[in-house]
mmCIF file of C-alpha atoms and ligand atoms in Angstrom:
data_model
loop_
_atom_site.group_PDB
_atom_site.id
_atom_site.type_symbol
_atom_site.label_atom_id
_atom_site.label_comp_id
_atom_site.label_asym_id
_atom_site.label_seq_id
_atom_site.Cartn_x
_atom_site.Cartn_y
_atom_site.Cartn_z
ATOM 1 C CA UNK A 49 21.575 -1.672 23.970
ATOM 2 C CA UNK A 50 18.149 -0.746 22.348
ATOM 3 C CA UNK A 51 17.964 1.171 19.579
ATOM 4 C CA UNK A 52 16.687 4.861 19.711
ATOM 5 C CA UNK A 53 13.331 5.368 18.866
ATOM 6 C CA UNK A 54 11.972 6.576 15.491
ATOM 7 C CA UNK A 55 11.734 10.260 15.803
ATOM 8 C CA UNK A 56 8.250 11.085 15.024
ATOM 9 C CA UNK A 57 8.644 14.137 12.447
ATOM 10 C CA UNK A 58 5.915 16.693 11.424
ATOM 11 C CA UNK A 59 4.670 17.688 8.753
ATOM 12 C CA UNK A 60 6.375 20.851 8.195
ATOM 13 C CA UNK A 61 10.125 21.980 6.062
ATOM 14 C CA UNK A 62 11.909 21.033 8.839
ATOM 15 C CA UNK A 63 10.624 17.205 9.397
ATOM 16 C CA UNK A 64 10.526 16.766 5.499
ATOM 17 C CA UNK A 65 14.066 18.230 5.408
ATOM 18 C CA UNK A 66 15.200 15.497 8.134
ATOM 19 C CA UNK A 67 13.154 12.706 6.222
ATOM 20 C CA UNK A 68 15.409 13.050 3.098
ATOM 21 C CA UNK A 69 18.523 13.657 5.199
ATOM 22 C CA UNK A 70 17.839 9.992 6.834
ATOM 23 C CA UNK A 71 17.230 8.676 3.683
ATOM 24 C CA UNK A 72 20.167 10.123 2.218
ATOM 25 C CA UNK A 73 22.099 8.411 4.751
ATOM 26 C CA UNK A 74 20.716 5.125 4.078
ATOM 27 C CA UNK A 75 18.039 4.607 6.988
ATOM 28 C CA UNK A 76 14.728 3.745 6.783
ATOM 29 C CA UNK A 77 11.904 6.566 6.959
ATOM 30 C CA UNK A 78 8.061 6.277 7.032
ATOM 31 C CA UNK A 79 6.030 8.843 4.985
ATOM 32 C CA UNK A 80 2.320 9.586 4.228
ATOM 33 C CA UNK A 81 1.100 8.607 0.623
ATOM 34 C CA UNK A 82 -2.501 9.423 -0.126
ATOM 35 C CA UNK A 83 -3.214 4.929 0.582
ATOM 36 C CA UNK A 84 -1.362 3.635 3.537
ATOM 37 C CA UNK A 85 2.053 4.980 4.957
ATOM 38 C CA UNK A 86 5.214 3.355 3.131
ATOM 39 C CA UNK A 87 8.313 2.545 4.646
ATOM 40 C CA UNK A 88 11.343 4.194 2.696
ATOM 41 C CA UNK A 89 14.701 3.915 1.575
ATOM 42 C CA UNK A 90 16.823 4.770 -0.955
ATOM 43 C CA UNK A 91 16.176 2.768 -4.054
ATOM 44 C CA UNK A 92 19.228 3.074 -5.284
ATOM 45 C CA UNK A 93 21.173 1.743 -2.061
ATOM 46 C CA UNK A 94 21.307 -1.872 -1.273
ATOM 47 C CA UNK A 95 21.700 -2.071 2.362
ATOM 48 C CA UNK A 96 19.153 0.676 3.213
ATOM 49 C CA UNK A 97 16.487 -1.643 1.256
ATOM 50 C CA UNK A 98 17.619 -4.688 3.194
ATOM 51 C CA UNK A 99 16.855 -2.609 6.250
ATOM 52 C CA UNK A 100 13.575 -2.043 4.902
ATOM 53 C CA UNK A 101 12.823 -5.844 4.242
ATOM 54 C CA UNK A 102 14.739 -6.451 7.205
ATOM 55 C CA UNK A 103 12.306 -4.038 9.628
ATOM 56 C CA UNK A 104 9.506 -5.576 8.191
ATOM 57 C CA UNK A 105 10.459 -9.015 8.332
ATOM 58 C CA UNK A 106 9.458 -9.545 5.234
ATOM 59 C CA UNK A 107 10.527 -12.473 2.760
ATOM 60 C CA UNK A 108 13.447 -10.826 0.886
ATOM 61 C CA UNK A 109 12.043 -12.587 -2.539
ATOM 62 C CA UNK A 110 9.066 -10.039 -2.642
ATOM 63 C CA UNK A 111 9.812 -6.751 -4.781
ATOM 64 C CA UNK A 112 9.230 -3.222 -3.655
ATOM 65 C CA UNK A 113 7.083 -0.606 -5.317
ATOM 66 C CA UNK A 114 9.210 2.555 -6.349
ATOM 67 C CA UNK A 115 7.737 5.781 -5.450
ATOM 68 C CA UNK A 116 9.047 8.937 -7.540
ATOM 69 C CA UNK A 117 8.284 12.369 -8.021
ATOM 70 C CA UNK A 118 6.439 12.774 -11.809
ATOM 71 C CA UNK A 119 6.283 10.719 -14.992
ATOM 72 C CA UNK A 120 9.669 11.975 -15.676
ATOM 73 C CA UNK A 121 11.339 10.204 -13.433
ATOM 74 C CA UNK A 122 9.615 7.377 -13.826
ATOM 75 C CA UNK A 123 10.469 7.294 -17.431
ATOM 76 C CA UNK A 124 13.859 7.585 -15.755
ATOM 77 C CA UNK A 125 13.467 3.926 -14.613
ATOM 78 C CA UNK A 126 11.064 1.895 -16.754
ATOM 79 C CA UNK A 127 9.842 2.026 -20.550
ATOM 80 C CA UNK A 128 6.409 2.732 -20.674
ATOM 81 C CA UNK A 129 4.534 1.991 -24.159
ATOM 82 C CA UNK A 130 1.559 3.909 -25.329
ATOM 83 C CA UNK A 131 -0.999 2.407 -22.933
ATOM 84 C CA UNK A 132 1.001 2.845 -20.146
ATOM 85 C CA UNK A 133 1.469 6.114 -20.859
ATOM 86 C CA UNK A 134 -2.493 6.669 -21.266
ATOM 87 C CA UNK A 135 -2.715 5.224 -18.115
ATOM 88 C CA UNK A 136 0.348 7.652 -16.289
ATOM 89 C CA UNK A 137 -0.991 10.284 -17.683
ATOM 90 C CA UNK A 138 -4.700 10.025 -16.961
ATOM 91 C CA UNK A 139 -4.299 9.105 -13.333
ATOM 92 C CA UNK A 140 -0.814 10.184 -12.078
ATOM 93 C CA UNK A 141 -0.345 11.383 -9.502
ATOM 94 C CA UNK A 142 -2.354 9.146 -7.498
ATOM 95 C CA UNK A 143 -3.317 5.096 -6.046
ATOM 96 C CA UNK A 144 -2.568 3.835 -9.119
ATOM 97 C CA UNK A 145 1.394 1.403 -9.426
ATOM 98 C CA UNK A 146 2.436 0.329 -13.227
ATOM 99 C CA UNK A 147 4.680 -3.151 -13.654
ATOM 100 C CA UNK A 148 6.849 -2.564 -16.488
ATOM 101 C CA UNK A 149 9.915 -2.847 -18.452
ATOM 102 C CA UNK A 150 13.323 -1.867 -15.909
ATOM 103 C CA UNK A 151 15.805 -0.138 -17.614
ATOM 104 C CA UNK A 152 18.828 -1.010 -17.539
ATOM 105 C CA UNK A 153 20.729 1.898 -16.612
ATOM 106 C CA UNK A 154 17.982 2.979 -14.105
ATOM 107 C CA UNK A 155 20.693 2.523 -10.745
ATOM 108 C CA UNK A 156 17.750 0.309 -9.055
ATOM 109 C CA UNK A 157 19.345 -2.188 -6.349
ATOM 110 C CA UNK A 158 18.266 -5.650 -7.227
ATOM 111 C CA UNK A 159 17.062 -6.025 -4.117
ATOM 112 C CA UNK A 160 14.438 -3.286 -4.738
ATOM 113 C CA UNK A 161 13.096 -5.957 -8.167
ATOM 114 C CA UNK A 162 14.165 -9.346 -6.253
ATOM 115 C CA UNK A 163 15.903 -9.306 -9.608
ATOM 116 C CA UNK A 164 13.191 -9.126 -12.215
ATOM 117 C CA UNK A 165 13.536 -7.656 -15.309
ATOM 118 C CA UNK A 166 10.135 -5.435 -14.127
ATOM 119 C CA UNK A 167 9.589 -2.658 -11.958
ATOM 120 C CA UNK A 168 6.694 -1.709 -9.806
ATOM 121 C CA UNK A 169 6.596 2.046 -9.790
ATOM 122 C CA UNK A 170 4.135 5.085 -8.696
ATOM 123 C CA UNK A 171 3.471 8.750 -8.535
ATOM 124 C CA UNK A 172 1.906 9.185 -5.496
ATOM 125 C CA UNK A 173 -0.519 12.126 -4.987
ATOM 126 C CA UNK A 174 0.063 12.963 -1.365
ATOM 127 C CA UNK A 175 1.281 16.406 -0.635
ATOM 128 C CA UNK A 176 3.935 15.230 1.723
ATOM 129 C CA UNK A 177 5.231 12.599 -0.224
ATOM 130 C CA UNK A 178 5.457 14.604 -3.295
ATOM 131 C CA UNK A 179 7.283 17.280 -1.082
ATOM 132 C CA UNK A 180 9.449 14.400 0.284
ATOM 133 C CA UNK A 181 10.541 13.101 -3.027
ATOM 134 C CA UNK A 182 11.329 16.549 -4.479
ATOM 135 C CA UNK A 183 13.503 17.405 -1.517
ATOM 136 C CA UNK A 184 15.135 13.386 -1.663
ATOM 137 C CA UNK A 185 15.912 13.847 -5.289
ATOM 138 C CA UNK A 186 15.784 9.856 -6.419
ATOM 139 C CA UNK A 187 13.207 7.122 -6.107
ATOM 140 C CA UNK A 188 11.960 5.427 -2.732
ATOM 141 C CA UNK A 189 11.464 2.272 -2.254
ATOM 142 C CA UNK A 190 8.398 1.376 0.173
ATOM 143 C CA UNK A 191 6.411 -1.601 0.866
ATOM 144 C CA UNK A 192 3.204 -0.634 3.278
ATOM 145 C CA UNK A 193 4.887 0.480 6.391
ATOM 146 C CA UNK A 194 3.359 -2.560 8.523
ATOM 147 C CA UNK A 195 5.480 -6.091 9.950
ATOM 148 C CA UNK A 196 4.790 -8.512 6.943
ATOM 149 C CA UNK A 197 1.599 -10.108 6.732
ATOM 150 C CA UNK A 198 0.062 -7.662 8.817
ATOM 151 C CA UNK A 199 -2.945 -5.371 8.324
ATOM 152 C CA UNK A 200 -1.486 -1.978 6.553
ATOM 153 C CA UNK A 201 -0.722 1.430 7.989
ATOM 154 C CA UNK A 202 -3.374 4.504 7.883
ATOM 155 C CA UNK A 203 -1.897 6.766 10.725
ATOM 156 C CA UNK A 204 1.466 7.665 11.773
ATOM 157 C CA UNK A 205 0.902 5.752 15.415
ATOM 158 C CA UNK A 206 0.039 2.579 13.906
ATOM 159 C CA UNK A 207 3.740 2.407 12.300
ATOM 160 C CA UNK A 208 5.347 3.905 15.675
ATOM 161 C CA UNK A 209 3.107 1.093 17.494
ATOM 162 C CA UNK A 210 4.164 -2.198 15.395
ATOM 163 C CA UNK A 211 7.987 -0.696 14.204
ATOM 164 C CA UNK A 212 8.733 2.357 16.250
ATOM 165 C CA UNK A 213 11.834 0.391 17.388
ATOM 166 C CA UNK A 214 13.075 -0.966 13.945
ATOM 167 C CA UNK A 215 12.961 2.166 12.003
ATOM 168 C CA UNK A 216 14.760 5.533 11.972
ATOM 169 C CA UNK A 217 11.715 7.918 11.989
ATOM 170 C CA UNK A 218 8.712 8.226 10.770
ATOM 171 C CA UNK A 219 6.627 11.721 8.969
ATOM 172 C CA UNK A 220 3.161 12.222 10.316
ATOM 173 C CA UNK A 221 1.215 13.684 7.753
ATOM 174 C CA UNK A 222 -2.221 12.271 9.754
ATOM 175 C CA UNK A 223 -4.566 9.610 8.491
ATOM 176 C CA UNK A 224 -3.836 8.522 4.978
ATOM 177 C CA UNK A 225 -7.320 9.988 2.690
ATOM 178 C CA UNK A 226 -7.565 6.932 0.392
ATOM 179 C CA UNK A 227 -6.737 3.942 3.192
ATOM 180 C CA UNK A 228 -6.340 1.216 0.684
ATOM 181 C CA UNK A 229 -3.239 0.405 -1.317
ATOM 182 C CA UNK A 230 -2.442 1.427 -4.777
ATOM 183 C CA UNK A 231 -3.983 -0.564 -7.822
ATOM 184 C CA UNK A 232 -1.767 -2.852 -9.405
ATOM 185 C CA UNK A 233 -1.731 -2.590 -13.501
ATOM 186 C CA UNK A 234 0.886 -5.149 -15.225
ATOM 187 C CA UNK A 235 0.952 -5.795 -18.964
ATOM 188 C CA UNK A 236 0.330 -8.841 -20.893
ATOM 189 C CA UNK A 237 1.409 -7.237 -23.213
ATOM 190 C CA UNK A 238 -1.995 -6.139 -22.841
ATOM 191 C CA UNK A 239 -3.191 -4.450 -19.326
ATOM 192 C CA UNK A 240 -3.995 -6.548 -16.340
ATOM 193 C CA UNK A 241 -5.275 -5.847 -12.630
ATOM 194 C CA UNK A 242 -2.850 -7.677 -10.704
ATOM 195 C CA UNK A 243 -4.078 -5.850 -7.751
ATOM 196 C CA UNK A 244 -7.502 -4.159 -6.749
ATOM 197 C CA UNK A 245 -6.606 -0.830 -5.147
ATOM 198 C CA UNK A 246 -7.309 2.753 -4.420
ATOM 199 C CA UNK A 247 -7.969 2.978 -8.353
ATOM 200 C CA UNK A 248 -11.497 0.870 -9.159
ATOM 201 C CA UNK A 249 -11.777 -1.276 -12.108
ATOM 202 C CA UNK A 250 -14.129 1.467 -13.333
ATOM 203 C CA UNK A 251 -12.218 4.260 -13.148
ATOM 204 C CA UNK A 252 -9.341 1.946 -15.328
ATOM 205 C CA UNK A 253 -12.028 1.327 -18.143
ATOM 206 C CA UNK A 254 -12.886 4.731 -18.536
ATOM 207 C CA UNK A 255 -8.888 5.552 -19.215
ATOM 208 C CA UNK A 256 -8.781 2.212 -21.064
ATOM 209 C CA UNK A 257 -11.973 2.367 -23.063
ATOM 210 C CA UNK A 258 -12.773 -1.129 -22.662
ATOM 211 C CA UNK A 259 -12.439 -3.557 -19.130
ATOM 212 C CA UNK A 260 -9.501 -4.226 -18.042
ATOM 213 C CA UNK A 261 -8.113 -8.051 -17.945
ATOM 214 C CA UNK A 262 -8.074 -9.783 -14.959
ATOM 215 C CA UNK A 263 -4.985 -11.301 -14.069
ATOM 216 C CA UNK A 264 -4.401 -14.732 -15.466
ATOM 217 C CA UNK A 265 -3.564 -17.837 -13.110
ATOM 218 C CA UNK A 266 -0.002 -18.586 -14.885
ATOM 219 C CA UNK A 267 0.981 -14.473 -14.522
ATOM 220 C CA UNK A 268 3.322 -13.885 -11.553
ATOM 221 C CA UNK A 269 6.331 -16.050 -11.182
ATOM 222 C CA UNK A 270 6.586 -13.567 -8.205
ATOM 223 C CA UNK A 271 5.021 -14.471 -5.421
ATOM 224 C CA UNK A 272 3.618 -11.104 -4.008
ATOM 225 C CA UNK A 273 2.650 -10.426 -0.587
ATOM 226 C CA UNK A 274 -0.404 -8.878 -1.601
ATOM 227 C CA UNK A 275 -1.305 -11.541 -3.843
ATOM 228 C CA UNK A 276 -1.002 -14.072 -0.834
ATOM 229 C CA UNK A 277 -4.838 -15.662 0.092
ATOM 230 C CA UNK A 278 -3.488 -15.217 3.802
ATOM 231 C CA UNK A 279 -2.414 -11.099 3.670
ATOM 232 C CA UNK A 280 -3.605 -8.557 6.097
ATOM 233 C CA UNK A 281 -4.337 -10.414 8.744
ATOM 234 C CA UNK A 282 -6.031 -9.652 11.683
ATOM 235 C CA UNK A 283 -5.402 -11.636 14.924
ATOM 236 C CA UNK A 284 -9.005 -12.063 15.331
ATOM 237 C CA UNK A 285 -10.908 -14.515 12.962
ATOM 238 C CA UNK A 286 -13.242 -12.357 10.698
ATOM 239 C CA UNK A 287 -16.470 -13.591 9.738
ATOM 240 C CA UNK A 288 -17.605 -11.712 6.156
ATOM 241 C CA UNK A 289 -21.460 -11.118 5.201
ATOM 242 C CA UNK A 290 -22.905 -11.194 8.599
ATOM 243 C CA UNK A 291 -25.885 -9.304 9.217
ATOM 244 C CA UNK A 292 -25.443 -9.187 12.692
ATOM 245 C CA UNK A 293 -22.231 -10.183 15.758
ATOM 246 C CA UNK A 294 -22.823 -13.675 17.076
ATOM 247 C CA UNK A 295 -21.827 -14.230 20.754
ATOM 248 C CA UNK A 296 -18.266 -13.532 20.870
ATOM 249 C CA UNK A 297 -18.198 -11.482 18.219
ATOM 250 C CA UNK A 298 -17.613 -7.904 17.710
ATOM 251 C CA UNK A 299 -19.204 -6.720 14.565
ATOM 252 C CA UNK A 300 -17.558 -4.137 11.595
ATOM 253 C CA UNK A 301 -20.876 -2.011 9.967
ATOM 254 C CA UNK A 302 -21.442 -0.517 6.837
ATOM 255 C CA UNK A 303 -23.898 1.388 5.903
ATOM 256 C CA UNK A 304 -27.360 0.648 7.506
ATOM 257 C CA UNK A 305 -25.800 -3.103 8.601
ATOM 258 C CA UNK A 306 -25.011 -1.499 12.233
ATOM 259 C CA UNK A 307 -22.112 -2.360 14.181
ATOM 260 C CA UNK A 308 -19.689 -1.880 17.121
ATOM 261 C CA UNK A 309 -17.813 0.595 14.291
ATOM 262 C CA UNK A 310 -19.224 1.366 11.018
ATOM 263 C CA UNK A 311 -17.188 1.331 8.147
ATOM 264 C CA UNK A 312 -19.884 4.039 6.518
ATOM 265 C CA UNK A 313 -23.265 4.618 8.260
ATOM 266 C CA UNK A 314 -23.975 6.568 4.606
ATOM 267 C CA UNK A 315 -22.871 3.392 2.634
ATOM 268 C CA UNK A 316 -19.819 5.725 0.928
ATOM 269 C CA UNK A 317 -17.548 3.518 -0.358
ATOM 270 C CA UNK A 318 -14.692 6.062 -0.042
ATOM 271 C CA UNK A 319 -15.198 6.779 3.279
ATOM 272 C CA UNK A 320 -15.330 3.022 4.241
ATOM 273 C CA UNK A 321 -12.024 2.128 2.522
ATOM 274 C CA UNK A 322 -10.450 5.139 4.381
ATOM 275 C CA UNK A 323 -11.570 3.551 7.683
ATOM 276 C CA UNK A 324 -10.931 0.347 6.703
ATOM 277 C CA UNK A 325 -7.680 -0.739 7.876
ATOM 278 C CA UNK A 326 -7.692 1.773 11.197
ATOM 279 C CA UNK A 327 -11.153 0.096 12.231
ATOM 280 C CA UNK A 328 -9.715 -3.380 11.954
ATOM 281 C CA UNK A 329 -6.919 -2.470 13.896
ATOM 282 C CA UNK A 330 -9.403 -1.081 16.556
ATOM 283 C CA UNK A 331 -11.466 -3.894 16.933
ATOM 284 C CA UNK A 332 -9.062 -6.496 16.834
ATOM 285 C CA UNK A 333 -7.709 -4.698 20.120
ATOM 286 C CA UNK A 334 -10.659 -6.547 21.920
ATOM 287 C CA UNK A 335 -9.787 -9.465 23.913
ATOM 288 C CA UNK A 336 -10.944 -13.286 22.278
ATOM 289 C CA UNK A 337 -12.952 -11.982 20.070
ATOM 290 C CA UNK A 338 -13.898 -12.914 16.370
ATOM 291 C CA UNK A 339 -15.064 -9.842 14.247
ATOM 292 C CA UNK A 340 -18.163 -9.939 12.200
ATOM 293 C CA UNK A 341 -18.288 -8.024 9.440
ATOM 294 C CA UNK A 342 -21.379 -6.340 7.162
ATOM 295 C CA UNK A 343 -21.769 -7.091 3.316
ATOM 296 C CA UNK A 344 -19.865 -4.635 1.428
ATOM 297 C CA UNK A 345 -21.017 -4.010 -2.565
ATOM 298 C CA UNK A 346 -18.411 -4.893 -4.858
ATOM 299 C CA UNK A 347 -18.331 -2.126 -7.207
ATOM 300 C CA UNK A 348 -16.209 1.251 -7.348
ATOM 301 C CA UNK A 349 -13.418 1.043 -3.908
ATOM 302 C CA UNK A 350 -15.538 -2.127 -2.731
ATOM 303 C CA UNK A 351 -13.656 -4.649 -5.170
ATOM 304 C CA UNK A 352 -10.656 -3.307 -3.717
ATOM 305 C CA UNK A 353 -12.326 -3.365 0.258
ATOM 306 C CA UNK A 354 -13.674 -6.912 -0.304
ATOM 307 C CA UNK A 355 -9.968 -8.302 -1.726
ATOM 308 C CA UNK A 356 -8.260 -6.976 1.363
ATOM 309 C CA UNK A 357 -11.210 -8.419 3.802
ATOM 310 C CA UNK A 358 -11.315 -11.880 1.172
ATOM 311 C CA UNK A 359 -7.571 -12.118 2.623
ATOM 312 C CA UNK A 360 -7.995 -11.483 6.506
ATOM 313 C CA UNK A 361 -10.688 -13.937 7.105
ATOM 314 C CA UNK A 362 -8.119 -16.211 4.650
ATOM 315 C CA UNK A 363 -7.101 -19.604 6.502
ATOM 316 C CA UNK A 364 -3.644 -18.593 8.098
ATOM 317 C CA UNK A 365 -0.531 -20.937 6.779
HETATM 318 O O1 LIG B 462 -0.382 1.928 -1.902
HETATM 319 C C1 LIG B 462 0.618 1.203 -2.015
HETATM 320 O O2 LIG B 462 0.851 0.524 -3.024
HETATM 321 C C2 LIG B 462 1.590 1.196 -0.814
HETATM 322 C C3 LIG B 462 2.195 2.593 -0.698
HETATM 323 C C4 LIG B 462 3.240 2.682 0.389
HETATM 324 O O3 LIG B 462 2.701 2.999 -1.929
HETATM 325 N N1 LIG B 462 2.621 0.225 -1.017
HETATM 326 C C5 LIG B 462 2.375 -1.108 -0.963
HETATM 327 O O4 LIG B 462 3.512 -1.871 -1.116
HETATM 328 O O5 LIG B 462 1.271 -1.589 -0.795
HETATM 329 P P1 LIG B 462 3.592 -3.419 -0.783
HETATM 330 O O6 LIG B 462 5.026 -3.763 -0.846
HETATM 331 O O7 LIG B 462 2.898 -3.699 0.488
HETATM 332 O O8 LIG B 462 2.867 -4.082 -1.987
HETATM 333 C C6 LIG B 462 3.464 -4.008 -3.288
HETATM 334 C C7 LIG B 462 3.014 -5.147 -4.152
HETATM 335 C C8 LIG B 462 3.450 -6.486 -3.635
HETATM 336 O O9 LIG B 462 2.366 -7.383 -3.724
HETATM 337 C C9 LIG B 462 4.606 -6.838 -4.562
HETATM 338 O O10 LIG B 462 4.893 -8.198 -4.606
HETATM 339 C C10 LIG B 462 4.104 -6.257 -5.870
HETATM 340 O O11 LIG B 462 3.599 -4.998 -5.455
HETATM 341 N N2 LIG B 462 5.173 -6.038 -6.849
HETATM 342 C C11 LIG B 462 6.262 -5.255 -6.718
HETATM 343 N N3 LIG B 462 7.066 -5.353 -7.800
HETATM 344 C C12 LIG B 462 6.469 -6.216 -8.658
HETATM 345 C C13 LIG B 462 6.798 -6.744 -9.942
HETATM 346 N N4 LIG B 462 7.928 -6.389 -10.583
HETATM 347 N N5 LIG B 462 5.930 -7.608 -10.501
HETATM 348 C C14 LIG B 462 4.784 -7.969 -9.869
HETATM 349 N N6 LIG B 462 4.427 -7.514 -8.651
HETATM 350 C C15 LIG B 462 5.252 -6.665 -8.048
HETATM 351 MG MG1 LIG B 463 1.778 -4.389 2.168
#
């Protein structure tokens, strides 16, 4: 027998009341956050985080990001030191995920940390997910709600289109304002970017008051998704700098670089990192063929725009 499919909740009391209900029951629930839509469960429950991993196919090695409701309950779960408390405070809620410290007596599964002693964990700044969380209580584990490997979620259909049958519902707060993931800040014991995200570099040195570190080549005995060279793939080959679409080629525009879609015909990085992922998805609907896409600058939300399209046009495994 199939399984039902997700129910498709909106974004009123009585979807975010059934959201947290399904959680509380262990099932897995997608929810709007302010970068892509995550797919929840229960942080604290094993077996509705293997459903997660398991919807997803994703390698069960790979640790989750915990999304909770303020810096209290984050404090709840890992030990921030003064900088990362600089850091929570300046740009909490919002795209920004620390790696630190696990407590001990935080009630995470394992499964959540693939059993490291660290914890990836963020306030997001979405309405709905903050309404979500309050109502659920705990933390909630989500990876972006999207089959591994695959480009991420910016719209409630593209998680009913690619895991509408694996998951228990999902809560349509519309397309997701920021489009890119979080930032990823670990600690050295100094800060590090071990992700470019919805938070630029910039706005971390301001909080900071100097750059922050990149991440160094021996960091990570994990082996993150998102710091894969192959991640976010598209089934169509991309081709990155182009001025123009060869023969065969649809081409991805930004700014005065015209194209089939344009990213941002006013060169607005914001903008173009919200349509990011949604206009990948759309061109790579066309039949055979490759996808050209514009130069993008590399400062403010580019870094983070040109890391995601760096891994697309990546050689597959
Ligand atoms: O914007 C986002 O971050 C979205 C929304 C849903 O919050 N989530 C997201 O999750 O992008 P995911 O699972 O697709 O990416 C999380 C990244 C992965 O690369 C994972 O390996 C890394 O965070 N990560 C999680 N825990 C970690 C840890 N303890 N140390 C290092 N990296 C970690
Ligand atoms: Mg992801």
């Amino acid at each position: 027998m199939l399984p039902p499919p997700a129910e498709h909740l909106k974004a009123d009391e009585t979807g975010i009341a059934r959201a947290a209900d399904l959680l509380r029951q262990g099932l897995q629930v997608a929810f709007p956050t302010e970068t892509v839509y995550g797919l929840g469960a229960d942080a604290q429950n094993a077996a509705a985080v293997a459903g997660v991993f398991a919807a997803k196919g994703r390698p069960t090695f790979n640790p989750l990001i915990v999304h909770v409701a303020d810096l209290a309950g984050a404090q709840a779960i890992a030990k921030f030191d003064e900088i990362a408390l600089t850091l929570a405070q300046n740009l909490w809620p919002g795209p920004l995920t620390l790696v630190l410290p696990l407590r001990a007596d935080a009630g995470i599964s394992d499964l959540v940390t693939a059993g490291l002693p660290t914890i990836a964990i963020r306030v997001p700044k979405h309405s709905l997910a903050q309404r979500l969380l309050a109502d659920f209580g705990g933390g909630i584990a989500a990876p972006s709600a999207n089959p591994s490997g695959k480009v991420s979620p910016t719209r409630a259909d593209h998680v009913l289109e690619e895991l509408g049958d694996k998951i228990s519902a999902v809560l349509d707060g519309g397309p997701c304002p920021v489009g890119v993931e979080s930032t990823i800040v670990g600690f050295d014991p100094d800060p590090i970017l071990l992700r470019e995200g919805g938070v630029s570099a910039e706005d971390l040195a301001t909080v900071l008051g100097h750059p922050i570190g990149d991440r160094h080549p021996t960091q990570g005995q994990v082996t993150a998704p998102g710091q894969l060279v192959s991640h976010y793939a598209t089934n169509a080959g991309l081709r990155l700098n182009a001025q123009a679409a060869k023969p065969g080629e649809v081409m991805l525009g930004f700014g005065a670089v015209a194209g089939d879609l344009n990213l941002s015909p006013t060169a607005d990085l914001t903008e173009a990192a919200a349509n990011l992922f949604e206009y990948l998805r759309e061109l790579d609907k066309r039949p055979n063929m490759g996808i050209a896409v514009a130069p993008i600058p590399s400062h403010g939300l580019g870094a983070a725009i040109n890391d995601r399209l760096g891994r697309a046009a990546a050689e597959r495994p």
